[in-house]
Amino acid sequence: MLNNMFVALIASLVIGVSSLSTSPTRREALFGIAAVAASPTIGFFEPPAANAADDYQDGPRGLKYLVTNEGYGAKPVRGQKIKTSYTLYLNDWPESGGKKIDSSKGLLGDKPFEFNVGVSMVVKGWDLALLDMKEGESRRLIIPSDLGYGDQGAGGSIGGIPGSATLYFQVTLTELGKFPTNNAEQTEW
């Protein structure tokens, strides 16, 4: 009953079925669902986030970012433990032929990456970006080589990150944690 009402509602929105009390024909229902699923504004599949260079904002030291989901919470402070969900691409975004090489998302779901932000535990581009993000915020980051792994690259010759590579991250600041005490080296960052 509920399924029939849902199908009738979708069909009425898309093709103008006048009454929700009658079930649409199979053809009307399939057409309605297909049209809704294909719609860029209503459907089940959203178009990829904007990728035009002019949509990105300039961050510090050559970092570029695009906010894809506004955050709802506070920004972290340097040294604070945070959790992030991320995917790393090389050579561009996936819709432009980029290759996924690392992600917190796997077959068993998302396993957020936890670290202290702003104390050089990750690449500099991440520290700079995440210190400016709110809890719950998602961004696309374009991290130049000097804020990533530099000329040396990382991870060896097979499946690694080549030297001078630009990094493309989709990252979400999922959770803010406790504030640890920084040592002298971390304070010098």
mmCIF file of C-alpha atoms in Angstrom:
data_model
loop_
_atom_site.group_PDB
_atom_site.id
_atom_site.type_symbol
_atom_site.label_atom_id
_atom_site.label_comp_id
_atom_site.label_asym_id
_atom_site.label_seq_id
_atom_site.Cartn_x
_atom_site.Cartn_y
_atom_site.Cartn_z
ATOM 1 C CA MET A 1 0.000 0.000 0.000
ATOM 2 C CA LEU A 2 2.711 2.484 0.988
ATOM 3 C CA ASN A 3 4.785 1.510 -2.062
ATOM 4 C CA ASN A 4 1.792 2.083 -4.340
ATOM 5 C CA MET A 5 1.168 5.483 -2.763
ATOM 6 C CA PHE A 6 4.852 6.429 -3.207
ATOM 7 C CA VAL A 7 4.829 5.355 -6.859
ATOM 8 C CA ALA A 8 1.563 7.212 -7.412
ATOM 9 C CA LEU A 9 2.980 10.350 -5.792
ATOM 10 C CA ILE A 10 6.099 10.263 -7.951
ATOM 11 C CA ALA A 11 4.073 9.572 -11.061
ATOM 12 C CA SER A 12 1.686 12.411 -10.273
ATOM 13 C CA LEU A 13 4.565 14.824 -9.791
ATOM 14 C CA VAL A 14 6.271 13.835 -13.019
ATOM 15 C CA ILE A 15 3.471 13.042 -15.443
ATOM 16 C CA GLY A 16 0.461 14.641 -13.828
ATOM 17 C CA VAL A 17 -1.591 11.675 -12.597
ATOM 18 C CA SER A 18 -4.601 13.461 -11.147
ATOM 19 C CA SER A 19 -5.472 11.211 -8.239
ATOM 20 C CA LEU A 20 -3.346 9.555 -5.596
ATOM 21 C CA SER A 21 -6.149 7.158 -4.741
ATOM 22 C CA THR A 22 -5.713 5.161 -7.941
ATOM 23 C CA SER A 23 -2.569 3.258 -8.746
ATOM 24 C CA PRO A 24 -0.800 4.332 -11.927
ATOM 25 C CA THR A 25 -0.330 1.861 -14.714
ATOM 26 C CA ARG A 26 2.984 0.023 -14.781
ATOM 27 C CA ARG A 27 4.077 2.186 -17.733
ATOM 28 C CA GLU A 28 3.162 5.438 -15.920
ATOM 29 C CA ALA A 29 4.984 4.339 -12.781
ATOM 30 C CA LEU A 30 8.125 3.262 -14.618
ATOM 31 C CA PHE A 31 8.135 6.429 -16.714
ATOM 32 C CA GLY A 32 7.617 8.565 -13.610
ATOM 33 C CA ILE A 33 10.401 6.894 -11.638
ATOM 34 C CA ALA A 34 12.805 7.049 -14.582
ATOM 35 C CA ALA A 35 12.071 10.734 -15.137
ATOM 36 C CA VAL A 36 12.559 11.563 -11.465
ATOM 37 C CA ALA A 37 15.787 9.551 -11.283
ATOM 38 C CA ALA A 38 17.149 11.324 -14.356
ATOM 39 C CA SER A 39 16.189 14.780 -13.125
ATOM 40 C CA PRO A 40 19.216 16.840 -12.000
ATOM 41 C CA THR A 41 17.214 18.576 -9.272
ATOM 42 C CA ILE A 42 14.779 15.963 -7.964
ATOM 43 C CA GLY A 43 16.383 12.639 -8.728
ATOM 44 C CA PHE A 44 18.295 10.050 -6.866
ATOM 45 C CA PHE A 45 21.560 10.890 -8.652
ATOM 46 C CA GLU A 46 23.037 14.325 -8.085
ATOM 47 C CA PRO A 47 25.374 15.788 -10.710
ATOM 48 C CA PRO A 48 29.034 16.024 -9.667
ATOM 49 C CA ALA A 49 30.100 19.091 -7.735
ATOM 50 C CA ALA A 50 31.154 22.082 -9.786
ATOM 51 C CA ASN A 51 34.665 21.665 -11.098
ATOM 52 C CA ALA A 52 35.320 24.912 -12.953
ATOM 53 C CA ALA A 53 38.541 26.556 -11.809
ATOM 54 C CA ASP A 54 36.743 29.833 -11.114
ATOM 55 C CA ASP A 55 34.425 28.104 -8.588
ATOM 56 C CA TYR A 56 37.373 27.330 -6.317
ATOM 57 C CA GLN A 57 38.496 29.741 -3.631
ATOM 58 C CA ASP A 58 42.129 30.555 -3.048
ATOM 59 C CA GLY A 59 43.448 29.334 0.286
ATOM 60 C CA PRO A 60 46.841 29.976 1.826
ATOM 61 C CA ARG A 61 50.050 29.229 -0.089
ATOM 62 C CA GLY A 62 48.459 28.084 -3.360
ATOM 63 C CA LEU A 63 45.845 25.768 -1.831
ATOM 64 C CA LYS A 64 42.506 25.844 -3.668
ATOM 65 C CA TYR A 65 39.206 24.644 -2.267
ATOM 66 C CA LEU A 66 35.522 24.326 -3.023
ATOM 67 C CA VAL A 67 33.027 23.946 -0.162
ATOM 68 C CA THR A 68 30.635 21.158 -1.171
ATOM 69 C CA ASN A 69 28.739 20.955 2.126
ATOM 70 C CA GLU A 70 28.579 23.733 4.718
ATOM 71 C CA GLY A 71 29.561 22.709 8.228
ATOM 72 C CA TYR A 72 27.418 23.151 11.299
ATOM 73 C CA GLY A 73 29.931 23.209 14.124
ATOM 74 C CA ALA A 74 33.034 24.940 15.363
ATOM 75 C CA LYS A 75 36.416 25.061 13.658
ATOM 76 C CA PRO A 76 39.237 23.032 15.236
ATOM 77 C CA VAL A 77 42.161 24.664 17.001
ATOM 78 C CA ARG A 78 45.762 23.725 16.368
ATOM 79 C CA GLY A 79 46.702 20.475 18.091
ATOM 80 C CA GLN A 80 43.097 19.311 18.511
ATOM 81 C CA LYS A 81 42.268 15.689 17.656
ATOM 82 C CA ILE A 82 39.904 15.442 14.685
ATOM 83 C CA LYS A 83 38.361 12.745 12.484
ATOM 84 C CA THR A 84 38.119 13.059 8.720
ATOM 85 C CA SER A 85 36.549 11.121 5.914
ATOM 86 C CA TYR A 86 38.475 11.461 2.659
ATOM 87 C CA THR A 87 39.258 10.237 -0.825
ATOM 88 C CA LEU A 88 42.502 11.101 -2.635
ATOM 89 C CA TYR A 89 42.786 11.336 -6.412
ATOM 90 C CA LEU A 90 45.777 11.946 -8.694
ATOM 91 C CA ASN A 91 45.806 13.750 -12.038
ATOM 92 C CA ASP A 92 42.378 15.423 -11.510
ATOM 93 C CA TRP A 93 38.911 14.603 -10.191
ATOM 94 C CA PRO A 94 37.327 11.263 -11.157
ATOM 95 C CA GLU A 95 34.832 12.850 -13.552
ATOM 96 C CA SER A 96 37.824 14.302 -15.439
ATOM 97 C CA GLY A 97 39.852 11.076 -15.518
ATOM 98 C CA GLY A 98 41.594 11.301 -12.137
ATOM 99 C CA LYS A 99 42.620 8.058 -10.433
ATOM 100 C CA LYS A 100 41.521 7.211 -6.879
ATOM 101 C CA ILE A 101 44.560 6.078 -4.916
ATOM 102 C CA ASP A 102 43.458 6.248 -1.264
ATOM 103 C CA SER A 103 40.270 6.589 0.744
ATOM 104 C CA SER A 104 38.871 6.197 4.235
ATOM 105 C CA LYS A 105 35.873 4.549 2.581
ATOM 106 C CA GLY A 106 36.122 0.831 1.929
ATOM 107 C CA LEU A 107 34.001 -2.256 1.467
ATOM 108 C CA LEU A 108 32.994 -2.204 5.122
ATOM 109 C CA GLY A 109 32.033 1.481 5.159
ATOM 110 C CA ASP A 110 33.861 4.618 6.168
ATOM 111 C CA LYS A 111 36.678 4.383 8.681
ATOM 112 C CA PRO A 112 37.515 8.018 9.515
ATOM 113 C CA PHE A 113 41.166 9.011 9.765
ATOM 114 C CA GLU A 114 42.001 10.451 13.201
ATOM 115 C CA PHE A 115 44.926 12.789 13.947
ATOM 116 C CA ASN A 116 45.920 16.021 15.660
ATOM 117 C CA VAL A 117 45.433 18.916 13.233
ATOM 118 C CA GLY A 118 47.951 21.682 12.617
ATOM 119 C CA VAL A 119 50.993 19.891 14.067
ATOM 120 C CA SER A 120 52.497 18.345 10.910
ATOM 121 C CA MET A 121 51.031 14.855 11.313
ATOM 122 C CA VAL A 122 49.656 15.070 7.744
ATOM 123 C CA VAL A 123 50.612 16.997 4.606
ATOM 124 C CA LYS A 124 50.706 20.757 5.111
ATOM 125 C CA GLY A 125 47.796 21.314 2.695
ATOM 126 C CA TRP A 126 45.519 19.237 4.914
ATOM 127 C CA ASP A 127 46.576 21.103 8.061
ATOM 128 C CA LEU A 128 45.925 24.468 6.417
ATOM 129 C CA ALA A 129 42.536 23.447 5.000
ATOM 130 C CA LEU A 130 41.197 21.588 8.025
ATOM 131 C CA LEU A 131 42.045 24.386 10.458
ATOM 132 C CA ASP A 132 39.697 26.564 8.393
ATOM 133 C CA MET A 133 36.819 24.043 8.185
ATOM 134 C CA LYS A 134 33.802 23.656 10.467
ATOM 135 C CA GLU A 135 32.749 20.336 11.909
ATOM 136 C CA GLY A 136 30.565 18.600 9.328
ATOM 137 C CA GLU A 137 31.982 20.614 6.420
ATOM 138 C CA SER A 138 33.052 18.938 3.169
ATOM 139 C CA ARG A 139 35.481 20.388 0.668
ATOM 140 C CA ARG A 140 37.259 19.550 -2.515
ATOM 141 C CA LEU A 141 40.923 20.453 -2.072
ATOM 142 C CA ILE A 142 43.508 20.981 -4.768
ATOM 143 C CA ILE A 143 46.841 20.770 -2.969
ATOM 144 C CA PRO A 144 49.974 21.848 -4.842
ATOM 145 C CA SER A 145 53.044 19.664 -4.584
ATOM 146 C CA ASP A 146 54.872 21.888 -2.081
ATOM 147 C CA LEU A 147 51.946 21.512 0.358
ATOM 148 C CA GLY A 148 51.697 17.779 -0.380
ATOM 149 C CA TYR A 149 54.548 15.317 -0.774
ATOM 150 C CA GLY A 150 56.914 17.658 -2.643
ATOM 151 C CA ASP A 151 59.507 16.560 -5.165
ATOM 152 C CA GLN A 152 60.140 13.205 -3.436
ATOM 153 C CA GLY A 153 56.551 11.883 -3.648
ATOM 154 C CA ALA A 154 55.389 9.092 -1.347
ATOM 155 C CA GLY A 155 54.562 5.402 -1.259
ATOM 156 C CA GLY A 156 57.184 3.916 -3.543
ATOM 157 C CA SER A 157 57.104 3.369 -7.279
ATOM 158 C CA ILE A 158 54.058 1.048 -7.476
ATOM 159 C CA GLY A 159 50.749 2.699 -6.561
ATOM 160 C CA GLY A 160 52.495 5.588 -4.862
ATOM 161 C CA ILE A 161 52.374 9.317 -5.321
ATOM 162 C CA PRO A 162 54.938 10.569 -7.817
ATOM 163 C CA GLY A 163 57.170 13.535 -7.050
ATOM 164 C CA SER A 164 55.738 17.003 -7.777
ATOM 165 C CA ALA A 165 52.179 15.617 -7.845
ATOM 166 C CA THR A 166 49.153 17.836 -7.278
ATOM 167 C CA LEU A 167 46.761 16.139 -4.845
ATOM 168 C CA TYR A 168 42.977 16.182 -5.263
ATOM 169 C CA PHE A 169 41.143 15.449 -2.009
ATOM 170 C CA GLN A 170 37.455 15.180 -1.213
ATOM 171 C CA VAL A 171 37.488 15.615 2.568
ATOM 172 C CA THR A 172 34.893 15.946 5.329
ATOM 173 C CA LEU A 173 35.706 17.076 8.865
ATOM 174 C CA THR A 174 33.498 14.542 10.621
ATOM 175 C CA GLU A 175 34.301 15.119 14.292
ATOM 176 C CA LEU A 176 36.217 17.343 16.676
ATOM 177 C CA GLY A 177 37.922 15.636 19.600
ATOM 178 C CA LYS A 178 39.946 16.527 22.669
ATOM 179 C CA PHE A 179 42.716 19.089 22.977
ATOM 180 C CA PRO A 180 46.146 17.505 23.653
ATOM 181 C CA THR A 181 49.133 19.351 25.030
ATOM 182 C CA ASN A 182 51.633 20.287 22.284
ATOM 183 C CA ASN A 183 55.340 19.558 22.683
ATOM 184 C CA ALA A 184 58.018 22.175 21.793
ATOM 185 C CA GLU A 185 58.455 20.884 18.218
ATOM 186 C CA GLN A 186 54.727 21.025 17.536
ATOM 187 C CA THR A 187 54.499 24.550 18.943
ATOM 188 C CA GLU A 188 57.195 25.666 16.461
ATOM 189 C CA TRP A 189 55.063 24.615 13.455
#
